[in-house]
C-alpha cells in the first residue's frame, strides 16, 4: 500500500491537470453544439466540401451531426486523443521514472519484490485513469441531458464513453511494455507522443484506405463512435484484439521488469 | 559461525564488456569486510548483484543463507544499503522520505530516525532537492540504517562527507558492528578501509586477486627500507628476489622488501650506510605492490 500511496501522491498534480484538460476540451467541443445545431444546413454544406481524408482525420461523419449524441461521437475523437496521451504518458513513465530519476536503487533494495512494485504501480495508474473517466463521463452526461432534454439513448452514450477507459487501458499497457523493453527511456514525452501520433496517423490512414486490417494495428480504431451509434454495440473482433494487446502488455511488462538490470548511476 | 555473505564464482557481463569474472568471497557474521579496487574494477557490480539490482550470468550469491536473486525480499529486510551516489524523490521532505523508507519495514523506526538524524546533524524539515551532496549522503546513511539491519552494504560511503562527518559515520558503523551487524564496505581509498575493516578483498579488472586480513596484509613481512649511502652504489646492486619499487633520490634509496629479513640485512650490511629506516608500509604501497605485479 505504501508504494501505491506514494505513486498517487507524486502523480496528483499531473493527473489533476490531465483531468482538467480532458474534461475541458470535451466540454468546449460540446459547447459548440447549440451553435452548429442552429445553422445545421450551412455547416453540413461546409463540412461536405472537406476532402474525405480530412473528414476522416477529424472524425467527421456528417450524417451524425443532427443529433446531440452523434455530435458527441465526433467530439469523442479528440477526447480519445487526449486520453490516449494521458494513458501513454502514465504507461511509459510509471516504471521508467524510477530509473531516470535514479530512485530505483532506493525502491528496489527495500523488502519488496519487483512484482509487488509493478502491481502497486499498476493499481495507482488505474486509479488515476478510473478517476479521470469518473469525472469525464458524468460531465458529458449532464451536458447531453441539457441539449437533448434527456432524449438520448443512454446505452449508446455509455458504450461510446466507456470506450475511453478501454482504449486508455490499451494505450497504457503498450506504453508500459515499451518502457520495459527499451534499455533506457530518457524522456517520457517524446516516446509517448511519438507513439500516440503514430497510432493516430495509422488510424486516419485506415479510415481513408478503408483497409480493415489496418484497424487492428491502432487502438484508436478498436471502438468507433460512428459504428457504435449505428449498431449499438462494440465490434467484437476489435474488442478481442484490445484485450489481447492488454494481456500481452501485462505479460511482457512483468516478464521484462522482473529480470531487468538496474544499471549503476 | 555461519557466514553473512557467501559469494561463489559470480560472473556478470554487460553485453560484451566485462563486469565481474568469477568473484568469490565470504563475509562472516559480525565482520567488517572491505572491498577495494580502482574505479571500474567491479566493486559496484558485485554489490548490485548482491542486492538483486543486476542479474548475474553465472555463479551464486547468498546472504544469510538466502539466495540473492530468489529471496531478495527476505534478504532486504535485514540489509541496509548506502549507494555511492544517493538520489531521492525530489519535492519530498527529508522526514517524508525517511518515513516512506521506514514504511517498507514492518517495525517502528521513528526513534532510530530521530537518533540517527541527530547524530548526523541532519535537518528533517528540509526538502530533498535543497540538500547539498554531503547532506543527501547523510539522508542515505540514515535511510540505510534506520531499520537496524544485520548486514550493512556501503558503496564508497565517505565521498562527499567532510572529515568530521566521516569520523561520526565511522563511529556509527562501529557501533552497528558491535550491535552485531556485518559490514561490507567498498572503497578506493585504502586509508578508510584500513581504519575500519577486519578483512579486505582486492579486486582488479573484475577479478578478486586477494582476500586478506588487514593485519596479515600489513605484516606479511613486507617492509619499506629507506637508507642513505655515503657514495653511490651500482644500479643493479639490489636486483634480488623480494625487492620491489626501488627509488633513488640522490643518495637516498628506498624500496619495498618482502621475504626473509636476514637476507636483506646481509645485503645492506655490505654497503656503507649513513642512515637507515625500516618502516611498515601503508596499505597504499602494499596495494600498489599487488597491482604492479599484474596478478
Coordinates of C-alpha atoms in Angstrom, one line a residue:
Chain A
X1 CA 0.0 0.0 0.0
X2 CA 2.9 2.4 0.7
X3 CA 4.1 2.4 -2.9
X4 CA 0.5 2.9 -4.1
X5 CA 0.0 5.9 -1.9
X6 CA 3.4 7.3 -2.9
X7 CA 2.5 6.9 -6.6
X8 CA -0.8 8.6 -6.1
X9 CA 0.8 11.4 -4.3
X10 CA 3.6 12.1 -6.8
X11 CA 1.1 11.9 -9.7
X12 CA -1.6 14.0 -8.0
X13 CA -0.8 17.3 -9.7
X14 CA -0.2 15.9 -13.2
X15 CA -3.3 13.8 -13.0
X16 CA -5.4 16.8 -11.9
X17 CA -4.2 18.8 -14.9
X18 CA -4.9 15.9 -17.2
X19 CA -8.4 15.6 -15.9
X20 CA -9.0 19.3 -16.3
X21 CA -7.6 19.1 -19.9
X22 CA -9.7 16.2 -21.0
X23 CA -12.9 17.4 -19.4
X24 CA -12.1 21.0 -20.6
X25 CA -11.5 20.0 -24.2
X26 CA -14.6 17.8 -24.3
X27 CA -16.7 20.5 -22.7
X28 CA -15.6 23.2 -25.1
X29 CA -16.3 21.0 -28.1
X30 CA -19.7 20.2 -26.7
X31 CA -20.4 23.9 -26.1
X32 CA -20.2 24.4 -29.9
X33 CA -23.2 22.2 -30.4
X34 CA -26.0 24.6 -29.9
X35 CA -24.3 26.9 -32.5
X36 CA -23.9 24.2 -35.0
X37 CA -27.4 23.0 -34.4
X38 CA -28.8 26.4 -35.1
X39 CA -27.2 26.6 -38.5
X40 CA -27.0 22.9 -39.2
X41 CA -27.7 23.1 -43.0
X42 CA -24.9 25.6 -43.7
X43 CA -22.5 23.6 -41.6
X44 CA -23.3 20.4 -43.4
X45 CA -22.7 22.0 -46.8
X46 CA -19.5 23.5 -45.4
X47 CA -18.3 20.2 -44.0
X48 CA -19.3 18.2 -47.1
X49 CA -16.8 20.3 -49.1
X50 CA -13.9 18.9 -46.9
X51 CA -11.8 16.3 -48.7
X52 CA -12.7 12.8 -47.4
X53 CA -9.2 12.4 -45.9
X54 CA -9.6 15.5 -43.8
X55 CA -13.0 14.4 -42.7
X56 CA -11.7 11.0 -41.7
X57 CA -8.8 12.5 -39.8
X58 CA -11.1 14.8 -37.9
X59 CA -13.6 12.1 -37.2
X60 CA -16.4 13.9 -39.1
X61 CA -19.4 11.8 -40.1
X62 CA -21.8 14.5 -41.2
X63 CA -24.9 12.3 -41.1
X64 CA -24.5 12.0 -37.3
X65 CA -24.3 15.7 -36.6
X66 CA -28.0 16.2 -36.5
X67 CA -28.3 14.6 -33.0
X68 CA -26.5 15.6 -29.9
X69 CA -25.3 12.1 -29.4
X70 CA -24.0 12.0 -32.9
X71 CA -22.1 15.2 -32.3
X72 CA -20.8 13.8 -29.1
X73 CA -19.4 10.9 -31.1
X74 CA -17.4 13.4 -33.2
X75 CA -16.2 15.3 -30.2
X76 CA -15.1 12.0 -28.6
X77 CA -12.4 11.6 -31.3
X78 CA -10.5 14.4 -29.6
X79 CA -11.3 13.3 -26.1
X80 CA -9.8 9.9 -27.0
X81 CA -6.7 11.5 -28.5
X82 CA -6.1 13.4 -25.2
X83 CA -7.0 10.3 -23.2
X84 CA -4.5 8.3 -25.2
X85 CA -1.7 10.7 -24.5
X86 CA -2.5 10.7 -20.8
X87 CA -2.6 6.9 -20.6
X88 CA 0.5 6.5 -22.8
X89 CA 2.4 9.0 -20.6
X90 CA 1.5 7.1 -17.5
X91 CA 2.4 3.8 -19.0
X92 CA 5.8 4.9 -20.4
X93 CA 6.6 6.9 -17.2
X94 CA 5.4 4.9 -14.2
X95 CA 8.3 2.5 -14.2
X96 CA 11.0 4.3 -16.2
X97 CA 10.9 7.4 -14.0
X98 CA 12.5 5.4 -11.1
X99 CA 15.5 4.7 -13.3
X100 CA 15.6 8.1 -14.9
X101 CA 15.4 9.9 -11.6
X102 CA 17.8 7.3 -10.2
X103 CA 15.5 6.3 -7.4
X104 CA 15.3 2.7 -8.5
X105 CA 18.2 1.8 -6.2
X106 CA 16.2 3.1 -3.2
X107 CA 13.0 1.4 -4.1
X108 CA 14.4 -1.9 -5.2
X109 CA 16.6 -2.5 -2.2
X110 CA 13.6 -2.4 0.0
X111 CA 11.9 -5.6 1.1
X112 CA 9.5 -5.7 -1.9
X113 CA 9.7 -7.9 -4.9
X114 CA 9.7 -6.3 -8.3
X115 CA 6.3 -7.9 -9.0
X116 CA 4.9 -6.1 -5.9
X117 CA 6.3 -2.8 -7.1
X118 CA 4.8 -3.3 -10.6
X119 CA 1.5 -4.3 -9.2
X120 CA 1.3 -1.3 -6.9
X121 CA 2.2 1.0 -9.8
X122 CA -0.5 -0.6 -12.0
X123 CA -3.0 -0.1 -9.3
X124 CA -2.1 3.5 -8.9
X125 CA -2.2 4.1 -12.6
X126 CA -5.6 2.5 -13.0
X127 CA -6.9 4.5 -10.1
X128 CA -5.8 7.7 -11.9
X129 CA -7.4 6.5 -15.2
X130 CA -10.6 5.5 -13.4
X131 CA -10.9 8.8 -11.7
X132 CA -10.4 10.6 -15.0
X133 CA -13.2 8.7 -16.5
X134 CA -15.4 9.2 -13.4
X135 CA -15.1 12.9 -14.0
X136 CA -15.5 12.8 -17.7
X137 CA -18.5 10.5 -18.2
X138 CA -20.9 12.2 -15.8
X139 CA -19.9 15.6 -17.1
X140 CA -20.8 14.6 -20.7
X141 CA -24.0 13.0 -19.5
X142 CA -25.1 16.3 -17.9
X143 CA -24.2 18.3 -21.0
X144 CA -26.1 15.9 -23.3
X145 CA -29.1 15.8 -21.0
X146 CA -29.1 19.6 -21.2
X147 CA -29.0 19.6 -25.1
X148 CA -31.4 16.8 -25.7
X149 CA -33.9 17.3 -22.9
X150 CA -32.9 13.8 -21.7
X151 CA -33.9 12.4 -25.0
X152 CA -30.9 10.3 -26.0
X153 CA -30.0 6.7 -25.8
X154 CA -28.2 6.2 -22.5
X155 CA -26.9 2.8 -23.6
X156 CA -25.2 4.2 -26.7
X157 CA -23.8 7.1 -24.8
X158 CA -22.3 4.8 -22.2
X159 CA -20.9 2.4 -24.9
X160 CA -19.1 5.3 -26.5
X161 CA -18.0 6.8 -23.2
X162 CA -16.7 3.6 -21.7
X163 CA -14.6 3.0 -24.7
X164 CA -12.4 5.8 -23.5
X165 CA -11.4 3.7 -20.5
X166 CA -10.8 0.6 -22.5
X167 CA -8.8 2.4 -25.1
X168 CA -6.7 4.1 -22.4
X169 CA -6.0 0.7 -20.9
X170 CA -4.7 -0.5 -24.2
X171 CA -2.5 2.6 -24.7
X172 CA -1.3 2.3 -21.1
X173 CA -0.1 -1.2 -21.5
X174 CA 1.5 -0.5 -24.8
X175 CA 3.4 2.3 -23.2
X176 CA 4.3 0.2 -20.2
X177 CA 5.6 -2.7 -22.3
X178 CA 7.6 -0.4 -24.5
X179 CA 9.2 1.2 -21.4
X180 CA 10.3 -2.2 -20.1
X181 CA 11.7 -3.3 -23.5
X182 CA 13.7 -0.1 -24.1
X183 CA 17.0 -0.2 -22.3
X184 CA 16.5 3.3 -21.1
X185 CA 13.7 5.9 -21.5
X186 CA 15.5 9.3 -21.5
X187 CA 12.3 11.3 -21.6
X188 CA 8.7 10.2 -21.5
X189 CA 7.0 12.8 -23.7
X190 CA 8.9 12.1 -27.0
X191 CA 8.3 8.4 -26.7
X192 CA 4.6 8.6 -25.7
X193 CA 3.7 11.4 -28.0
X194 CA 5.5 9.8 -30.8
X195 CA 3.7 6.5 -30.4
X196 CA 0.3 8.2 -29.9
X197 CA 0.6 10.2 -33.1
X198 CA 1.9 7.3 -35.0
X199 CA -1.3 5.3 -34.0
X200 CA -3.4 8.4 -34.8
X201 CA -1.9 8.6 -38.2
X202 CA -2.4 4.9 -38.9
X203 CA -6.0 5.4 -37.7
X204 CA -6.6 8.1 -40.3
X205 CA -5.0 6.0 -42.9
X206 CA -7.1 3.1 -42.0
X207 CA -10.3 5.2 -42.4
X208 CA -9.3 6.7 -45.8
X209 CA -7.9 3.5 -47.3
X210 CA -10.9 1.5 -45.9
X211 CA -8.5 -1.3 -45.1
X212 CA -9.9 -3.0 -42.1
X213 CA -6.8 -5.0 -41.4
X214 CA -5.1 -1.7 -40.5
X215 CA -7.7 -1.1 -37.9
X216 CA -6.2 -4.0 -35.8
X217 CA -2.9 -2.1 -35.7
X218 CA -4.1 1.1 -34.0
X219 CA -6.1 1.2 -30.7
X220 CA -7.8 4.4 -32.0
X221 CA -9.8 2.1 -34.2
X222 CA -10.9 -0.5 -31.7
X223 CA -14.0 1.5 -30.7
X224 CA -15.5 3.6 -33.5
X225 CA -18.1 6.0 -32.3
X226 CA -20.0 6.1 -35.7
X227 CA -20.2 2.3 -35.6
X228 CA -21.5 2.3 -32.0
X229 CA -24.0 5.0 -32.9
X230 CA -25.4 2.9 -35.8
X231 CA -25.1 -0.6 -34.3
X232 CA -25.4 0.0 -30.6
X233 CA -22.7 -2.5 -29.7
X234 CA -18.9 -2.9 -30.0
X235 CA -17.2 -4.7 -32.8
X236 CA -16.3 -8.0 -31.1
X237 CA -13.1 -8.7 -33.1
X238 CA -11.6 -5.4 -32.2
X239 CA -12.6 -5.8 -28.5
X240 CA -10.8 -9.2 -28.6
X241 CA -7.8 -7.5 -30.2
X242 CA -7.8 -4.9 -27.5
X243 CA -7.9 -7.5 -24.7
X244 CA -5.1 -9.4 -26.4
X245 CA -2.9 -6.3 -26.6
X246 CA -3.5 -5.7 -22.9
X247 CA -2.7 -9.3 -22.0
X248 CA 0.5 -9.3 -24.0
X249 CA 1.4 -5.9 -22.5
X250 CA 0.9 -7.2 -18.9
X251 CA 2.8 -10.4 -19.6
X252 CA 5.7 -8.7 -21.3
X253 CA 6.0 -5.9 -18.7
X254 CA 6.0 -8.4 -15.8
X255 CA 8.5 -10.6 -17.5
X256 CA 10.9 -7.9 -18.6
X257 CA 10.6 -5.9 -15.4
X258 CA 11.3 -8.9 -13.1
X259 CA 14.6 -9.6 -14.9
X260 CA 15.7 -6.1 -15.8
X261 CA 19.2 -5.0 -14.9
X262 CA 19.2 -1.7 -13.0
X263 CA 22.4 0.0 -14.0
X264 CA 24.5 2.0 -11.7
X265 CA 24.1 5.7 -11.9
Chain B
X1 CA 29.8 -19.3 12.8
X2 CA 27.5 -19.0 9.7
X3 CA 28.5 -16.6 7.0
X4 CA 26.6 -13.5 6.5
X5 CA 27.6 -13.4 2.8
X6 CA 28.7 -16.2 0.6
X7 CA 29.7 -15.5 -3.0
X8 CA 30.7 -18.2 -5.4
X9 CA 32.0 -17.8 -8.9
X10 CA 29.9 -14.7 -9.6
X11 CA 30.2 -13.5 -13.2
X12 CA 28.4 -10.7 -14.9
X13 CA 29.0 -9.2 -18.3
X14 CA 27.3 -6.1 -19.7
X15 CA 26.7 -7.3 -23.1
X16 CA 30.3 -7.9 -24.2
X17 CA 32.0 -5.7 -21.8
X18 CA 33.3 -7.1 -18.5
X19 CA 31.6 -6.6 -15.3
X20 CA 33.0 -9.1 -12.9
X21 CA 34.5 -12.5 -13.5
X22 CA 34.4 -15.5 -11.1
X23 CA 34.2 -13.4 -8.0
X24 CA 34.1 -15.4 -4.7
X25 CA 34.4 -14.4 -1.1
X26 CA 32.7 -14.8 2.3
X27 CA 31.8 -12.4 4.9
X28 CA 31.5 -13.8 8.4
X29 CA 28.7 -12.6 10.7
X30 CA 29.8 -9.6 12.7
X31 CA 32.7 -8.9 10.4
X32 CA 33.7 -5.6 8.8
X33 CA 34.8 -6.5 5.3
X34 CA 36.5 -4.2 2.9
X35 CA 36.2 -4.3 -0.8
X36 CA 38.9 -2.4 -2.5
X37 CA 40.0 -1.6 -6.0
X38 CA 40.2 1.2 -8.5
X39 CA 37.1 2.7 -10.2
X40 CA 35.6 0.3 -12.7
X41 CA 37.2 -2.8 -11.2
X42 CA 33.8 -4.3 -10.4
X43 CA 33.0 -3.3 -6.8
X44 CA 29.6 -1.8 -7.5
X45 CA 28.7 -4.5 -9.9
X46 CA 29.3 -7.1 -7.2
X47 CA 27.3 -5.1 -4.7
X48 CA 24.4 -4.6 -7.2
X49 CA 24.2 -8.3 -7.9
X50 CA 24.0 -9.0 -4.2
X51 CA 21.1 -6.5 -4.0
X52 CA 19.4 -8.2 -7.0
X53 CA 19.6 -5.0 -9.0
X54 CA 21.6 -6.9 -11.6
X55 CA 21.2 -10.5 -12.6
X56 CA 24.4 -12.5 -12.8
X57 CA 25.4 -14.6 -15.8
X58 CA 26.6 -17.3 -13.6
X59 CA 27.6 -18.1 -10.0
X60 CA 25.7 -17.7 -6.8
X61 CA 25.4 -15.1 -4.1
X62 CA 23.9 -15.8 -0.7
X63 CA 23.1 -13.5 2.2
X64 CA 22.3 -15.1 5.5
X65 CA 22.0 -18.4 3.6
X66 CA 19.3 -17.0 1.3
X67 CA 19.6 -16.7 -2.5
X68 CA 20.1 -13.1 -3.6
X69 CA 18.0 -13.5 -6.7
X70 CA 15.2 -15.7 -5.5
X71 CA 14.8 -14.4 -1.9
X72 CA 15.7 -10.8 -2.3
X73 CA 12.7 -9.7 -0.5
X74 CA 13.5 -11.6 2.7
X75 CA 17.2 -10.5 2.4
X76 CA 16.2 -6.9 2.0
X77 CA 14.5 -6.9 5.4
X78 CA 17.9 -7.4 7.1
X79 CA 20.1 -5.4 4.7
X80 CA 20.9 -1.7 4.8
X81 CA 22.4 -0.2 1.6
X82 CA 24.1 3.1 1.1
X83 CA 24.7 3.7 -2.6
X84 CA 27.7 5.7 -3.7
X85 CA 25.5 8.4 -5.1
X86 CA 22.2 9.0 -3.5
X87 CA 19.2 10.1 -5.4
X88 CA 15.7 10.5 -3.9
X89 CA 12.3 11.7 -4.9
X90 CA 12.6 15.4 -5.4
X91 CA 9.9 17.5 -3.8
X92 CA 9.8 15.3 -0.8
X93 CA 11.0 16.5 2.6
X94 CA 13.7 14.5 4.4
X95 CA 11.2 13.4 7.0
X96 CA 8.7 12.2 4.4
X97 CA 11.4 10.3 2.5
X98 CA 12.7 8.6 5.7
X99 CA 9.1 7.7 6.7
X100 CA 8.5 6.3 3.3
X101 CA 11.6 4.3 3.6
X102 CA 10.6 3.1 7.1
X103 CA 7.2 2.1 5.8
X104 CA 8.7 -0.8 4.0
X105 CA 9.9 -2.4 7.2
X106 CA 7.3 -3.7 9.5
X107 CA 8.5 -2.0 12.6
X108 CA 8.6 1.3 14.3
X109 CA 11.7 3.2 13.2
X110 CA 10.8 6.7 14.4
X111 CA 13.1 6.7 17.3
X112 CA 16.0 5.4 15.2
X113 CA 15.3 8.1 12.6
X114 CA 15.4 10.8 15.2
X115 CA 18.6 9.4 16.9
X116 CA 20.5 8.9 13.6
X117 CA 19.5 12.3 12.2
X118 CA 20.6 14.0 15.4
X119 CA 23.9 12.2 15.3
X120 CA 24.4 13.1 11.6
X121 CA 23.2 16.6 12.2
X122 CA 20.5 16.3 9.6
X123 CA 17.6 18.7 9.3
X124 CA 14.4 16.6 8.8
X125 CA 12.3 19.5 7.6
X126 CA 14.4 20.4 4.5
X127 CA 13.4 19.4 1.0
X128 CA 15.5 16.8 -0.6
X129 CA 16.2 19.0 -3.7
X130 CA 17.6 21.7 -1.4
X131 CA 20.2 19.5 0.1
X132 CA 23.9 19.5 -0.8
X133 CA 25.6 16.4 -2.0
X134 CA 27.0 15.7 1.5
X135 CA 23.6 16.2 3.2
X136 CA 22.0 13.9 0.7
X137 CA 24.6 11.4 1.7
X138 CA 23.5 11.8 5.3
X139 CA 20.0 11.1 4.3
X140 CA 21.3 8.0 2.6
X141 CA 23.1 6.9 5.8
X142 CA 20.0 7.4 8.0
X143 CA 17.9 5.7 5.4
X144 CA 20.3 2.7 5.2
X145 CA 20.5 2.2 9.0
X146 CA 17.0 3.1 10.2
X147 CA 15.8 -0.5 10.3
X148 CA 18.8 -1.8 12.3
X149 CA 20.0 -4.1 9.5
X150 CA 22.1 -7.2 10.2
X151 CA 24.2 -6.5 7.1
X152 CA 25.2 -3.1 6.1
X153 CA 26.4 -2.6 2.5
X154 CA 28.3 0.7 1.9
X155 CA 29.3 1.6 -1.6
X156 CA 32.0 4.3 -1.5
X157 CA 30.4 5.7 1.7
X158 CA 32.6 8.6 2.6
X159 CA 32.7 10.6 -0.6
X160 CA 31.0 14.0 0.0
X161 CA 31.3 13.8 3.7
X162 CA 33.5 16.3 5.5
X163 CA 36.2 14.8 7.8
X164 CA 34.3 15.4 10.9
X165 CA 31.2 13.7 9.5
X166 CA 33.4 10.8 8.3
X167 CA 34.5 10.4 11.9
X168 CA 30.9 10.3 13.1
X169 CA 30.0 8.0 10.3
X170 CA 32.8 5.5 11.2
X171 CA 31.7 5.6 14.8
X172 CA 28.2 4.8 13.8
X173 CA 29.3 1.9 11.7
X174 CA 31.5 0.6 14.5
X175 CA 28.5 0.8 16.9
X176 CA 26.3 -1.0 14.4
X177 CA 29.0 -3.6 14.2
X178 CA 29.2 -4.0 17.9
X179 CA 25.4 -4.5 17.9
X180 CA 26.1 -7.5 15.7
X181 CA 25.8 -6.2 12.2
X182 CA 28.2 -7.4 9.5
X183 CA 29.5 -4.7 7.2
X184 CA 30.6 -4.7 3.5
X185 CA 32.3 -1.5 2.6
X186 CA 33.7 -0.8 -0.9
X187 CA 36.2 1.9 -1.4
X188 CA 39.1 3.0 -3.5
X189 CA 40.6 4.8 -0.5
X190 CA 42.8 2.4 1.4
X191 CA 43.1 4.6 4.5
X192 CA 39.4 4.3 5.3
X193 CA 39.4 0.5 4.7
X194 CA 42.4 0.2 6.9
X195 CA 40.7 2.2 9.7
X196 CA 37.6 0.1 9.8
X197 CA 37.9 -3.3 8.3
X198 CA 38.9 -6.7 9.5
X199 CA 39.5 -8.3 6.2
X200 CA 39.7 -6.9 2.7
X201 CA 39.2 -8.3 -0.8
X202 CA 41.2 -6.7 -3.5
X203 CA 39.5 -6.6 -6.9
X204 CA 41.2 -5.7 -10.2
X205 CA 39.7 -5.7 -13.7
X206 CA 36.7 -7.7 -12.5
X207 CA 38.6 -10.4 -10.6
X208 CA 39.3 -10.9 -6.9
X209 CA 43.1 -11.0 -6.7
X210 CA 43.4 -11.5 -3.0
X211 CA 41.3 -11.8 0.2
X212 CA 43.4 -11.0 3.2
X213 CA 43.2 -10.0 6.8
X214 CA 44.2 -6.3 7.1
X215 CA 46.7 -7.4 9.8
X216 CA 48.2 -10.1 7.6
X217 CA 48.3 -7.7 4.7
X218 CA 50.3 -5.3 6.8
X219 CA 52.5 -7.9 8.5
X220 CA 53.4 -10.5 5.9
X221 CA 56.9 -9.3 6.5
X222 CA 56.6 -6.6 3.9
X223 CA 58.8 -3.7 4.9
X224 CA 59.8 -0.4 3.4
X225 CA 63.5 0.1 3.5
X226 CA 64.9 3.6 3.2
X227 CA 68.6 4.4 3.5
X228 CA 71.2 7.0 2.8
X229 CA 74.5 5.9 1.4
X230 CA 78.0 7.6 1.5
X231 CA 78.8 7.1 -2.1
X232 CA 76.7 5.8 -5.0
X233 CA 76.2 2.0 -5.4
X234 CA 75.7 0.1 -8.6
X235 CA 72.2 0.3 -10.0
X236 CA 71.6 -3.4 -10.0
X237 CA 73.0 -4.0 -6.5
X238 CA 69.5 -4.6 -5.1
X239 CA 68.3 -6.6 -8.1
X240 CA 67.3 -9.6 -5.9
X241 CA 64.1 -11.5 -5.1
X242 CA 61.7 -9.7 -2.9
X243 CA 62.8 -6.2 -3.7
X244 CA 60.3 -4.0 -5.4
X245 CA 59.7 -0.4 -6.3
X246 CA 63.3 0.7 -6.0
X247 CA 63.6 4.5 -5.9
X248 CA 66.7 6.5 -5.9
X249 CA 66.8 10.2 -5.0
X250 CA 70.4 11.4 -4.8
X251 CA 72.0 9.2 -2.1
X252 CA 68.7 8.2 -0.6
X253 CA 67.4 4.8 -1.8
X254 CA 64.1 3.2 -0.9
X255 CA 62.3 0.0 -1.8
X256 CA 59.7 -2.4 -0.6
X257 CA 61.0 -5.8 0.6
X258 CA 59.1 -9.0 1.1
X259 CA 60.7 -12.1 2.4
X260 CA 63.4 -13.2 4.9
X261 CA 64.6 -10.1 6.7
X262 CA 68.1 -11.6 7.3
X263 CA 68.8 -11.8 3.6
X264 CA 68.3 -8.1 3.0
X265 CA 70.1 -7.1 6.2
X266 CA 73.2 -9.1 5.0
X267 CA 73.0 -7.3 1.6
X268 CA 72.6 -4.0 3.3
X269 CA 75.5 -4.6 5.7
X270 CA 77.9 -4.6 2.8
X271 CA 77.1 -1.0 2.0
X272 CA 78.5 2.0 3.8
X273 CA 75.3 3.5 5.3
X274 CA 74.8 7.0 6.6
X275 CA 71.3 6.3 7.8
X276 CA 68.7 3.6 7.7
X277 CA 64.9 3.4 8.2
X278 CA 62.8 0.2 8.1
X279 CA 59.1 1.1 8.2
X280 CA 55.8 -0.7 8.0
X281 CA 54.5 0.3 4.6
X282 CA 50.9 1.7 4.5
X283 CA 48.3 -0.3 2.7
X284 CA 48.5 2.0 -0.3
X285 CA 52.0 0.8 -1.0
X286 CA 51.1 -2.8 -0.4
X287 CA 48.2 -2.4 -2.7
X288 CA 50.2 -0.8 -5.4
X289 CA 52.6 -3.7 -5.0
X290 CA 49.8 -6.1 -5.8
X291 CA 48.7 -4.1 -8.7
X292 CA 52.2 -3.6 -10.2
X293 CA 52.7 -7.3 -10.0
X294 CA 50.0 -7.6 -12.6
X295 CA 48.5 -10.6 -10.9

